[in-house]
Tab-separated table of N, CA and C in Angstrom:
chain	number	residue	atom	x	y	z
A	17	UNK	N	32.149	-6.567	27.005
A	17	UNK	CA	32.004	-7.151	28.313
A	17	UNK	C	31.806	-8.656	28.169
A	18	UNK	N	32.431	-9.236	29.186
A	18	UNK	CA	31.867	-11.086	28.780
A	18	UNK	C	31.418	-11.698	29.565
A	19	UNK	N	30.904	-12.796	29.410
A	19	UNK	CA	29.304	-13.537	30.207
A	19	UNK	C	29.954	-13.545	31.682
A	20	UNK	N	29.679	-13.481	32.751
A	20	UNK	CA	30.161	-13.774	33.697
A	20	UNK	C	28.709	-14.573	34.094
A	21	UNK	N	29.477	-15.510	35.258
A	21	UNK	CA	28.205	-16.686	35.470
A	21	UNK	C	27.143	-15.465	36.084
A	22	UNK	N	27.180	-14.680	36.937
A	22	UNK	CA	25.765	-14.013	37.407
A	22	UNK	C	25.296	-13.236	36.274
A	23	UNK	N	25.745	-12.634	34.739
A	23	UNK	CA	25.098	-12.305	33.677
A	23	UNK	C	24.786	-13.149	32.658
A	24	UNK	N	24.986	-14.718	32.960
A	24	UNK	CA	24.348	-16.137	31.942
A	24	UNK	C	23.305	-16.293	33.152
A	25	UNK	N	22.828	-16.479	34.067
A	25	UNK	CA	22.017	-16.487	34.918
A	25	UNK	C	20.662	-15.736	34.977
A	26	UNK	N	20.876	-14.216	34.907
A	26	UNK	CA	20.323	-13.005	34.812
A	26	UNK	C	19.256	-13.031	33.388
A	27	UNK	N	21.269	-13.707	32.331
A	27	UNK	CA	20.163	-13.881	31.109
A	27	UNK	C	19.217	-15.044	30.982
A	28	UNK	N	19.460	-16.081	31.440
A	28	UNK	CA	18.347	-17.483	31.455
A	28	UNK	C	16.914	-16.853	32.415
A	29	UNK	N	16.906	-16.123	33.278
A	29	UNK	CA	15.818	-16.066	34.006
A	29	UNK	C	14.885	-14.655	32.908
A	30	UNK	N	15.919	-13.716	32.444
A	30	UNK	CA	14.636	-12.749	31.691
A	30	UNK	C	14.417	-13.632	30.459
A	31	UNK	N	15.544	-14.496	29.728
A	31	UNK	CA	14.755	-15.165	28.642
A	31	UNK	C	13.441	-16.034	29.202
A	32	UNK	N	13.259	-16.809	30.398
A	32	UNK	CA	12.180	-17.522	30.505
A	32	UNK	C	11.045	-16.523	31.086
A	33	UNK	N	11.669	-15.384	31.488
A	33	UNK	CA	10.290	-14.338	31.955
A	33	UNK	C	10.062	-13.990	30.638
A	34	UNK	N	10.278	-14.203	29.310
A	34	UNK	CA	9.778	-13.676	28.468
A	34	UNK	C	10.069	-12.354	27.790
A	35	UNK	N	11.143	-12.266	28.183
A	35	UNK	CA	11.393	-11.162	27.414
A	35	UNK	C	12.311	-10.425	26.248
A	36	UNK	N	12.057	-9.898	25.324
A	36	UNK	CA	12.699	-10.200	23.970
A	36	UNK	C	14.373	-9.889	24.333
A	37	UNK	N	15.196	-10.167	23.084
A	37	UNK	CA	16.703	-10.241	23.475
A	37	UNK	C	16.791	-8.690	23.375
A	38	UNK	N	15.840	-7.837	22.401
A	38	UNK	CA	16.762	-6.494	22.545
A	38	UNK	C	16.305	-5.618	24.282
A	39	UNK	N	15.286	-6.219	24.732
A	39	UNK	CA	14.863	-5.861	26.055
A	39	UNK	C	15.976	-6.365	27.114
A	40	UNK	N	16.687	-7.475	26.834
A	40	UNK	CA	17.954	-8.166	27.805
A	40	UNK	C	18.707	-7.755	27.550
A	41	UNK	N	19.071	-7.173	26.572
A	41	UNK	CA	20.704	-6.729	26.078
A	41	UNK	C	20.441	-5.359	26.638
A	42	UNK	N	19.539	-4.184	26.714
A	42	UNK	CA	19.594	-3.287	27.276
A	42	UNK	C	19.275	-3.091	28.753
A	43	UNK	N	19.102	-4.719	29.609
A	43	UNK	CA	19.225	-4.706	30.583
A	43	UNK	C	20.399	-5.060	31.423
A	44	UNK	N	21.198	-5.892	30.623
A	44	UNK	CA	22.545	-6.242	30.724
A	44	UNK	C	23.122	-5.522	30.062
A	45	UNK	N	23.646	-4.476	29.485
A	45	UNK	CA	24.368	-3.387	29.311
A	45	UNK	C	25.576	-3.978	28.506
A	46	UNK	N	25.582	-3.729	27.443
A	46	UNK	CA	27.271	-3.670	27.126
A	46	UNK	C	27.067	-4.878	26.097
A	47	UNK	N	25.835	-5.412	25.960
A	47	UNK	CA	25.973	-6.097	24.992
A	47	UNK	C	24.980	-6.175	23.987
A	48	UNK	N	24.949	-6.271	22.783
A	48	UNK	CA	23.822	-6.467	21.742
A	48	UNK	C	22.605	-7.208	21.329
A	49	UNK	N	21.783	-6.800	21.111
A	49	UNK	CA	20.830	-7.767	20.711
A	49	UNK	C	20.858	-9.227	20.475
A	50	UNK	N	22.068	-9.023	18.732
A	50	UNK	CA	22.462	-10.674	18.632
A	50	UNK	C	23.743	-11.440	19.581
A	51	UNK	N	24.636	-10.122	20.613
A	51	UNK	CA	24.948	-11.468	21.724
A	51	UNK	C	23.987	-11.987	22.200
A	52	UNK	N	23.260	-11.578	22.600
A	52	UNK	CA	22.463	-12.216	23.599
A	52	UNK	C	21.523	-12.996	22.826
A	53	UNK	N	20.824	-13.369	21.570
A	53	UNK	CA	20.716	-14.337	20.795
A	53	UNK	C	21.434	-15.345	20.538
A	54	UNK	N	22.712	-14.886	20.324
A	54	UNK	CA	23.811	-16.043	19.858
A	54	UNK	C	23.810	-16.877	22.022
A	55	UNK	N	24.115	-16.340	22.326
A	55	UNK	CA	24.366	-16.848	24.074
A	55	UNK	C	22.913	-17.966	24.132
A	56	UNK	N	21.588	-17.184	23.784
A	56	UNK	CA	20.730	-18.471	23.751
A	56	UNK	C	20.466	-19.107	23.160
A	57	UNK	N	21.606	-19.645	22.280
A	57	UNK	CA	21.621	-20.572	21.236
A	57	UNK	C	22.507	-21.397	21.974
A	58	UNK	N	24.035	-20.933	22.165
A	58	UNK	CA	24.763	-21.917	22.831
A	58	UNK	C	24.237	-22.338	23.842
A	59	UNK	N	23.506	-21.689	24.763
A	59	UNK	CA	22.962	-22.437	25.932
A	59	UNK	C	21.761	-23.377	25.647
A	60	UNK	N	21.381	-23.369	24.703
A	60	UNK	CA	20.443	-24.004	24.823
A	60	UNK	C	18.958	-23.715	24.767
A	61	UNK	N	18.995	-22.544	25.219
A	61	UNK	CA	17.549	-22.324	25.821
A	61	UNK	C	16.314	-21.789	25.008
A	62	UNK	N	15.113	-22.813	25.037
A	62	UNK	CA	14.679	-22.704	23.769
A	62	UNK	C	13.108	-22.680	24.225
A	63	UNK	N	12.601	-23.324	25.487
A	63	UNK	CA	11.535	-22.740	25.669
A	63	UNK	C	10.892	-21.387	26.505
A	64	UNK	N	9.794	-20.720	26.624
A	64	UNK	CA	9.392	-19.669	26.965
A	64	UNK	C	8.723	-19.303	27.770
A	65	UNK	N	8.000	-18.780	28.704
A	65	UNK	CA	7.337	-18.637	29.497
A	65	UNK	C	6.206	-18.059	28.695
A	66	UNK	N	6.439	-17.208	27.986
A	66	UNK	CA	5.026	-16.489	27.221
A	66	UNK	C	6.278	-15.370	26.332
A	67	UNK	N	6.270	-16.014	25.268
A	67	UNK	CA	6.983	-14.639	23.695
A	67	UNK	C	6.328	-13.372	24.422
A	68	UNK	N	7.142	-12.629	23.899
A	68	UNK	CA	6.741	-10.853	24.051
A	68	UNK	C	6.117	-10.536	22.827
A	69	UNK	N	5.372	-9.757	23.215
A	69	UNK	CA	4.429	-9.562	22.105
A	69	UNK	C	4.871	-7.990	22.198
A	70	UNK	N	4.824	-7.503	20.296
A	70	UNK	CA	5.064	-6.466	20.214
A	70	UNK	C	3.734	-5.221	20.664
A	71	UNK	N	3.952	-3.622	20.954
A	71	UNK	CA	2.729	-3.304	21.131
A	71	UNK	C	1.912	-3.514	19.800
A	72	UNK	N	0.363	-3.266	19.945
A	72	UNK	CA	-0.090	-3.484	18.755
A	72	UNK	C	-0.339	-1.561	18.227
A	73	UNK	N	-0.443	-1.675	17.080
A	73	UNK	CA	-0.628	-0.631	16.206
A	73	UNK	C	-2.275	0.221	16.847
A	74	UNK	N	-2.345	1.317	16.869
A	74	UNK	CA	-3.875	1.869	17.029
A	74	UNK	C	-4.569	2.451	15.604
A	75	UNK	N	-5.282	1.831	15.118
A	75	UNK	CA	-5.394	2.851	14.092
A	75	UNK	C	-6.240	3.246	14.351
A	76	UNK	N	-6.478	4.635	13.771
A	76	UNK	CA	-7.349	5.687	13.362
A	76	UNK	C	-8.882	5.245	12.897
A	77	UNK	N	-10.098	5.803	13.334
A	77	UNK	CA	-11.164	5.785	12.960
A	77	UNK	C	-10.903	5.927	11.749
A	78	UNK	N	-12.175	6.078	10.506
A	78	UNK	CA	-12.128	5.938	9.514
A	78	UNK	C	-12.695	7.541	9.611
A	79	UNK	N	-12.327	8.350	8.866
A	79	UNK	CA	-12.482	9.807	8.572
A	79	UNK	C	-14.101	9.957	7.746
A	80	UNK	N	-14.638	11.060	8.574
A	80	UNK	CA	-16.362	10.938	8.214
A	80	UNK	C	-15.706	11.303	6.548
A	81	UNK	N	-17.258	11.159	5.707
A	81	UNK	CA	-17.047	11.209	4.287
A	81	UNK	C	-17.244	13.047	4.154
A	82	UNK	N	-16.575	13.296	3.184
A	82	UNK	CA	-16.347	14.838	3.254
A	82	UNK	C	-17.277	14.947	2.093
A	83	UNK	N	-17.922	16.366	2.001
A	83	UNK	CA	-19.004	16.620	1.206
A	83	UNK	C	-18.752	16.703	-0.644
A	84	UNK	N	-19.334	16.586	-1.236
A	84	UNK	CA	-19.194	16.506	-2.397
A	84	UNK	C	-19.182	17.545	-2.946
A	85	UNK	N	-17.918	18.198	-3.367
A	85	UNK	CA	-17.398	19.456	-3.946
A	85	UNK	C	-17.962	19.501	-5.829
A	86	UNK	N	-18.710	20.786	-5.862
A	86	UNK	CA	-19.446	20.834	-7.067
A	86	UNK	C	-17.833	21.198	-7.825
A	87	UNK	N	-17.847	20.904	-9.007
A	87	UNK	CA	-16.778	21.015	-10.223
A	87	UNK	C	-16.362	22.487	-10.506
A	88	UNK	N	-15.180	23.200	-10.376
A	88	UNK	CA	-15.251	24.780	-10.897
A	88	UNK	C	-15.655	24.553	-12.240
A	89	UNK	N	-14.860	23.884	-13.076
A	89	UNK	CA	-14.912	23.828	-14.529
A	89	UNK	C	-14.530	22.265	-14.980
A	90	UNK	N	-15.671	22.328	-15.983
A	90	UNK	CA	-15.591	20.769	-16.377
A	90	UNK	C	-13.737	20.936	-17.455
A	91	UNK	N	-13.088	19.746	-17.328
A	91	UNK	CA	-12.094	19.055	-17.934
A	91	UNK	C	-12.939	19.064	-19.079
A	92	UNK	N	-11.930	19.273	-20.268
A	92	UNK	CA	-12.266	18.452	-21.479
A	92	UNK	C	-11.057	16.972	-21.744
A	93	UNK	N	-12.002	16.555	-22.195
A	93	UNK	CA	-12.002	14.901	-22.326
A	93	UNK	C	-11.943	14.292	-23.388
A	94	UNK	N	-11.056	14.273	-24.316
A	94	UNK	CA	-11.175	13.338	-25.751
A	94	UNK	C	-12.501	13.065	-25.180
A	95	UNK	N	-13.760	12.815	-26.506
A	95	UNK	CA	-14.540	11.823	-26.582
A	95	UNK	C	-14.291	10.314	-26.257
A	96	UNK	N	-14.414	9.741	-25.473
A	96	UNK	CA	-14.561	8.127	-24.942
A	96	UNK	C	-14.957	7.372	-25.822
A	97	UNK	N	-14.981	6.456	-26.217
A	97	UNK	CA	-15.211	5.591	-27.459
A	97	UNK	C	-16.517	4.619	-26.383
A	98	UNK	N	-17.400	3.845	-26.572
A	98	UNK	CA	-18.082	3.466	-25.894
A	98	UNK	C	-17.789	2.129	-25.341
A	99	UNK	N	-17.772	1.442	-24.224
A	99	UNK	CA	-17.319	0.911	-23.980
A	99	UNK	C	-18.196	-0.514	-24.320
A	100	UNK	N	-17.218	-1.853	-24.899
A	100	UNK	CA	-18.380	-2.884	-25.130
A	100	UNK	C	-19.690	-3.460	-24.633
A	101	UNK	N	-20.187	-3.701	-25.306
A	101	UNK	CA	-22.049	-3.837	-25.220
A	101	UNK	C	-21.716	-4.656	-23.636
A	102	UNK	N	-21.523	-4.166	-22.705
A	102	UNK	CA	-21.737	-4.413	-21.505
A	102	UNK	C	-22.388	-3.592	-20.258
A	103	UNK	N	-23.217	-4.345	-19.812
A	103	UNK	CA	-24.098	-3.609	-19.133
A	103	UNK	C	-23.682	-3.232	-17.525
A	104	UNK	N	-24.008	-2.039	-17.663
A	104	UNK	CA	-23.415	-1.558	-16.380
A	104	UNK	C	-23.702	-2.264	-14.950
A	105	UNK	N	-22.478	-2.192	-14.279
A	105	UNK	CA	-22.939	-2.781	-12.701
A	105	UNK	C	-24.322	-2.095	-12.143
A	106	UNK	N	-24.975	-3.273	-11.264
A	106	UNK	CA	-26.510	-2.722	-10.752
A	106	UNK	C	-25.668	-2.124	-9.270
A	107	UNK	N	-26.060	-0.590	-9.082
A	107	UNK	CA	-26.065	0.149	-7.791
A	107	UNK	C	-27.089	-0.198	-6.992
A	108	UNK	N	-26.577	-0.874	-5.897
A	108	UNK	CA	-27.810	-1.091	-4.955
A	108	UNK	C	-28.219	-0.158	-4.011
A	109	UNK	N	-27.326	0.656	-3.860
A	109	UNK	CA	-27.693	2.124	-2.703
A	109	UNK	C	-26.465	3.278	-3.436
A	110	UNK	N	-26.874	4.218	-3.621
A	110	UNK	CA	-26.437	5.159	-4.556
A	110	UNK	C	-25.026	5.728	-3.866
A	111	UNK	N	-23.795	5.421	-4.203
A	111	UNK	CA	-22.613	5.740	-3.351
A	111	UNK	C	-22.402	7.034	-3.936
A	112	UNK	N	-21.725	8.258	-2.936
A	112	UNK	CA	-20.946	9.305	-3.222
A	112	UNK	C	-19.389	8.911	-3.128
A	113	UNK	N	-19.188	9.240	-4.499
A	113	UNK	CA	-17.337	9.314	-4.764
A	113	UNK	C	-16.760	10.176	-3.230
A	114	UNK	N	-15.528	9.236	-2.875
A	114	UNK	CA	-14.567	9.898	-2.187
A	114	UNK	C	-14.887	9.778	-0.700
A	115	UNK	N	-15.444	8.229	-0.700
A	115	UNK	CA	-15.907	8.006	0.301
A	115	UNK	C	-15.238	6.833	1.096
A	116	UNK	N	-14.528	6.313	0.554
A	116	UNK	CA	-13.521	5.270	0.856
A	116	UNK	C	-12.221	5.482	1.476
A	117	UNK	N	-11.593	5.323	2.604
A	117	UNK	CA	-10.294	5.168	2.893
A	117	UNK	C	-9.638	3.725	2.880
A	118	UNK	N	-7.745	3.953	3.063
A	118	UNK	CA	-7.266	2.764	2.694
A	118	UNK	C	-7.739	1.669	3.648
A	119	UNK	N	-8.324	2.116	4.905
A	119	UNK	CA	-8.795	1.232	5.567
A	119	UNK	C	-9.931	0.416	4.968
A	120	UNK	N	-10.993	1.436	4.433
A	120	UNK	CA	-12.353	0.868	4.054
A	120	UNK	C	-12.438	0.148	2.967
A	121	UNK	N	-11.406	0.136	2.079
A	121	UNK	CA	-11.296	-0.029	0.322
A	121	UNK	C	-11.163	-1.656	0.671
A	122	UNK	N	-12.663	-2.219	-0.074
A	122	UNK	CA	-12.900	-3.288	-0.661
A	122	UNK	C	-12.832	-3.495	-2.079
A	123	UNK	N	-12.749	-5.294	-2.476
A	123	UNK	CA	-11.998	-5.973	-3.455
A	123	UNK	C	-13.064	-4.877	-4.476
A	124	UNK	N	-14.009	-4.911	-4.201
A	124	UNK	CA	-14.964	-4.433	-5.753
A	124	UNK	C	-15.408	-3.132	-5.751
A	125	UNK	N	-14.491	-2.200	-4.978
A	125	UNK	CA	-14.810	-0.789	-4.975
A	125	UNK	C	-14.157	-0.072	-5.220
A	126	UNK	N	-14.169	1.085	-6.148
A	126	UNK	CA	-13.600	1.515	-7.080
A	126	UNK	C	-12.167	2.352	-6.378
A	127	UNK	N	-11.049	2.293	-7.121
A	127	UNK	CA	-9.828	2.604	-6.119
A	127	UNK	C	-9.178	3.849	-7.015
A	128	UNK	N	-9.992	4.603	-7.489
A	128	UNK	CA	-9.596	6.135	-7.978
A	128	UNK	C	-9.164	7.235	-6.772
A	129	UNK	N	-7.831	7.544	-6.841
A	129	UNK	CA	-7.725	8.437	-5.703
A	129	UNK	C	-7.890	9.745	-6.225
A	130	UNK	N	-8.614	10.179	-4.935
A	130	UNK	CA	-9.487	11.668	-4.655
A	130	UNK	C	-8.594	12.348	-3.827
A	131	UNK	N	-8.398	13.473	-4.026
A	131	UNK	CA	-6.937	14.176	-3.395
A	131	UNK	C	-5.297	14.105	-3.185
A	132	UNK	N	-4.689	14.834	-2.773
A	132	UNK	CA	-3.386	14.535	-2.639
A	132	UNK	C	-3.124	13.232	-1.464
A	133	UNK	N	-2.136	12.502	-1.835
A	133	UNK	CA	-1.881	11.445	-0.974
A	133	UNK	C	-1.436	12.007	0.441
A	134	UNK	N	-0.657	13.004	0.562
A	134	UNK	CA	-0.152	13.678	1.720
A	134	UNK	C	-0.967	14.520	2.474
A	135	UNK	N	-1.985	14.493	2.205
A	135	UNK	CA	-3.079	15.471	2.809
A	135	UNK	C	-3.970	14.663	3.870
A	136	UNK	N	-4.524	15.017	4.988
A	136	UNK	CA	-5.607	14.040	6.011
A	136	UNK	C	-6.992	13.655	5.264
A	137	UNK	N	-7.105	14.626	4.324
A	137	UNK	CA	-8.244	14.520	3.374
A	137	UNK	C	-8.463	13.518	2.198
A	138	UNK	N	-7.333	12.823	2.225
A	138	UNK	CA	-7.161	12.093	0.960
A	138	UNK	C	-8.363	11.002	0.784
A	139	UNK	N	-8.933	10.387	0.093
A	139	UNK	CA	-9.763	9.529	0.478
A	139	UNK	C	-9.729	8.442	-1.361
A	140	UNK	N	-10.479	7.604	-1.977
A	140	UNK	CA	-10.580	7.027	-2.916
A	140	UNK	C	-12.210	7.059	-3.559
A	141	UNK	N	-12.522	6.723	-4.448
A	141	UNK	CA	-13.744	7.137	-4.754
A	141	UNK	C	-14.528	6.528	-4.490
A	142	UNK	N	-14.432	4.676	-4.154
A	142	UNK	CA	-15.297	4.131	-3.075
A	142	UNK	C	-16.677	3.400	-4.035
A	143	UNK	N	-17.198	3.892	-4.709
A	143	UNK	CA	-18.060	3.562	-5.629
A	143	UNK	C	-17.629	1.807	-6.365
A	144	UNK	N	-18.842	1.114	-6.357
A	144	UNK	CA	-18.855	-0.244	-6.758
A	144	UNK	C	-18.368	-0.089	-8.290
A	145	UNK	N	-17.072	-1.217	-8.414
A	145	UNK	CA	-16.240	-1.438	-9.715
A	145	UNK	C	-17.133	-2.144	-10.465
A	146	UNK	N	-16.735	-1.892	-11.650
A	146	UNK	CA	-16.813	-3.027	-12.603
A	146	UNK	C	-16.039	-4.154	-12.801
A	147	UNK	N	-15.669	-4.447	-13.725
A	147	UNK	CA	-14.459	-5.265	-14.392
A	147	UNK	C	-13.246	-5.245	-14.140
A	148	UNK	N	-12.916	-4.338	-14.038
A	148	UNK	CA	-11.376	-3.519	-13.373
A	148	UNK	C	-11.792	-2.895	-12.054
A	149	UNK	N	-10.316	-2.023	-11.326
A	149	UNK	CA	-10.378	-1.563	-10.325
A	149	UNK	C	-10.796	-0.390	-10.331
A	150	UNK	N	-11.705	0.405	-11.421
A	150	UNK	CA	-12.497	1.498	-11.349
A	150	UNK	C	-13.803	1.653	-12.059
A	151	UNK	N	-15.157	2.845	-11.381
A	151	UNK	CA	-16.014	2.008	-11.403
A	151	UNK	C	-15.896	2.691	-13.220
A	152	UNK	N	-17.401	2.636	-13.444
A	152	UNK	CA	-17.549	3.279	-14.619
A	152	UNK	C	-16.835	4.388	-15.428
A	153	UNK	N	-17.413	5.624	-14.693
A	153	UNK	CA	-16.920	6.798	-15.062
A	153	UNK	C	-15.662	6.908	-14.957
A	154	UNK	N	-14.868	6.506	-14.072
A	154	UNK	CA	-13.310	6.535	-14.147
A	154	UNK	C	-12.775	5.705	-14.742
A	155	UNK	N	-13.452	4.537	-15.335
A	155	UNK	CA	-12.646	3.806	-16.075
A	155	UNK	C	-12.847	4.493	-17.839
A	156	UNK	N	-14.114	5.505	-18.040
A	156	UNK	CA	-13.856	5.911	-19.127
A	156	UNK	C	-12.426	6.991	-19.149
A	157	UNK	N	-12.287	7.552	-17.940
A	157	UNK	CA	-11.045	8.675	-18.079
A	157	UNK	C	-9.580	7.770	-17.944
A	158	UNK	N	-9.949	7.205	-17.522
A	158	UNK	CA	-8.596	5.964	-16.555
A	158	UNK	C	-8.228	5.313	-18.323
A	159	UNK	N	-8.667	4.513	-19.169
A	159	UNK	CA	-8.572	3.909	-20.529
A	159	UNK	C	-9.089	4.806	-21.294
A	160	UNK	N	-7.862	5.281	-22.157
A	160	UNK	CA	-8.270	6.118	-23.652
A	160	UNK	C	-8.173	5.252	-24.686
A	161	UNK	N	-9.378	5.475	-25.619
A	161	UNK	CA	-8.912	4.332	-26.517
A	161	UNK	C	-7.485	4.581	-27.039
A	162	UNK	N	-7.157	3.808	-27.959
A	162	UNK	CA	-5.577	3.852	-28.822
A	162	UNK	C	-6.062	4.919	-29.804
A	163	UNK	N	-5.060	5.710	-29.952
A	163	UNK	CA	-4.919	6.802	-31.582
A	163	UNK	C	-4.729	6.026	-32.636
A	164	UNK	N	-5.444	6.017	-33.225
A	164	UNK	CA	-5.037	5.603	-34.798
A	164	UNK	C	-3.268	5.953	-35.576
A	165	UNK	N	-2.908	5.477	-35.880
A	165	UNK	CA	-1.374	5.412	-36.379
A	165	UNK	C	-1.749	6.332	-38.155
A	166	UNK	N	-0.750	7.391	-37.919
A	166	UNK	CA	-1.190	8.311	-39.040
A	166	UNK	C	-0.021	7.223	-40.296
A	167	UNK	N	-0.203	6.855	-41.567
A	167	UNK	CA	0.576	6.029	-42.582
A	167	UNK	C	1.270	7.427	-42.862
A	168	UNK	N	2.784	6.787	-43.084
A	168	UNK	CA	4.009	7.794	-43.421
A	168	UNK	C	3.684	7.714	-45.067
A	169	UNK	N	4.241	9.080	-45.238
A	169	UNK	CA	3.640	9.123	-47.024
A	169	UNK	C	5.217	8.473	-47.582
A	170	UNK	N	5.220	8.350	-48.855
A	170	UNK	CA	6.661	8.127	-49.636
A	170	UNK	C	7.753	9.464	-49.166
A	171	UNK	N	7.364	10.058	-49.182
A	171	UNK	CA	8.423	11.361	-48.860
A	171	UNK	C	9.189	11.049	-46.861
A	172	UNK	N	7.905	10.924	-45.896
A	172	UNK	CA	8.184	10.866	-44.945
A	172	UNK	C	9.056	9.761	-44.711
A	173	UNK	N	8.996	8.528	-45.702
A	173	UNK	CA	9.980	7.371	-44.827
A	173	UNK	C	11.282	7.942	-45.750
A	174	UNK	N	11.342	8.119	-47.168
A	174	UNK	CA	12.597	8.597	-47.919
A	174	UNK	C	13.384	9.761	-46.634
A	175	UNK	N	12.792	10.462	-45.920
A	175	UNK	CA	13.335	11.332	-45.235
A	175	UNK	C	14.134	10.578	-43.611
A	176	UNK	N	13.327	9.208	-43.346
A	176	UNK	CA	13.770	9.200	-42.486
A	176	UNK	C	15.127	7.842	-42.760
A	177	UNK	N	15.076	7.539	-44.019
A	177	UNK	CA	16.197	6.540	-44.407
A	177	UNK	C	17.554	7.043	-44.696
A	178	UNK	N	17.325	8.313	-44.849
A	178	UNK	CA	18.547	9.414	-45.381
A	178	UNK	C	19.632	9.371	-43.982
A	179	UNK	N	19.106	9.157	-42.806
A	179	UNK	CA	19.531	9.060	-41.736
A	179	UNK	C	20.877	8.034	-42.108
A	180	UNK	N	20.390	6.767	-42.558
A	180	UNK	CA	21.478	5.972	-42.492
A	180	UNK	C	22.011	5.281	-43.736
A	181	UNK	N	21.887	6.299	-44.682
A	181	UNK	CA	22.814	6.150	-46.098
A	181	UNK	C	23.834	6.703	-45.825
């Protein structure tokens, strides 16, 4: 369809009422978003009455903290190697893990996720970090030390040079 003077008109008065181009183009029919961008470029028209503002987002309360589920069976855990002569962060009020959502998660609180991501239940462990982004206890499971490198005997490297004689 093409501009006819009463649809360059139509469009100068909703651009200065403010209203976005994909809101004009589906009021003027038949044409697209970026015609009707490109049209208020050639014309000129550049100031606004008041931008449209998109709606804003609602979010969600923050989900009460769900109770602290006793362990069926402890994990075994390589032994942890101890971590350097550093002294643990001071707890100033005793946090329960899994108390944090992505809303609540601050710079120095520990960001171990607690449940499936796809679940309403999901939450992070919330507990004050250390050094890294987890606090203590998860940073012993989170960092294993390195394995020691077992030395290949004379036989084991002769076996693996045979490859490319």
């Amino acid at each position: 369809m093409g501009w006819t003077d009463e649809r360059v008109e139509l469009l100068k008065k909703l651009w200065q009422d403010g209203l976005s181009a994909s809101q004009i183009a589906k009021q003027l029919g038949g044409v697209t978003r970026n015609a009707v961008i490109g049209k208020v470029h050639r014309l000129g028209l550049s100031g606004r009455a008041a931008p449209s503002k998109p709606a804003r987002t609602v979010f969600k309360a923050p989900r009460p903290a769900r109770p602290a589920a006793a362990p069926s069976a402890p994990r075994r855990i390589a032994e942890a190697a101890p971590l350097a002569a550093q002294p643990s962060p001071v707890r100033y009020v005793e946090e329960a893990p899994g108390t944090a959502t992505v809303l609540t998660l601050g710079a120095h609180m520990c960001k171990w996720p607690i449940g499936d991501p796809a679940l309403d239940n999901f939450t992070f462990c919330g507990r004050r970090s250390g050094e890294g982004p987890y606090c203590v206890e998860h940073s012993q499971v989170a960092y294993q030390p390195a394995q020691a490198k077992k030395k290949a005997s004379a036989a084991e490297l002769a076996r693996s040079l045979r490859r490319y004689i």
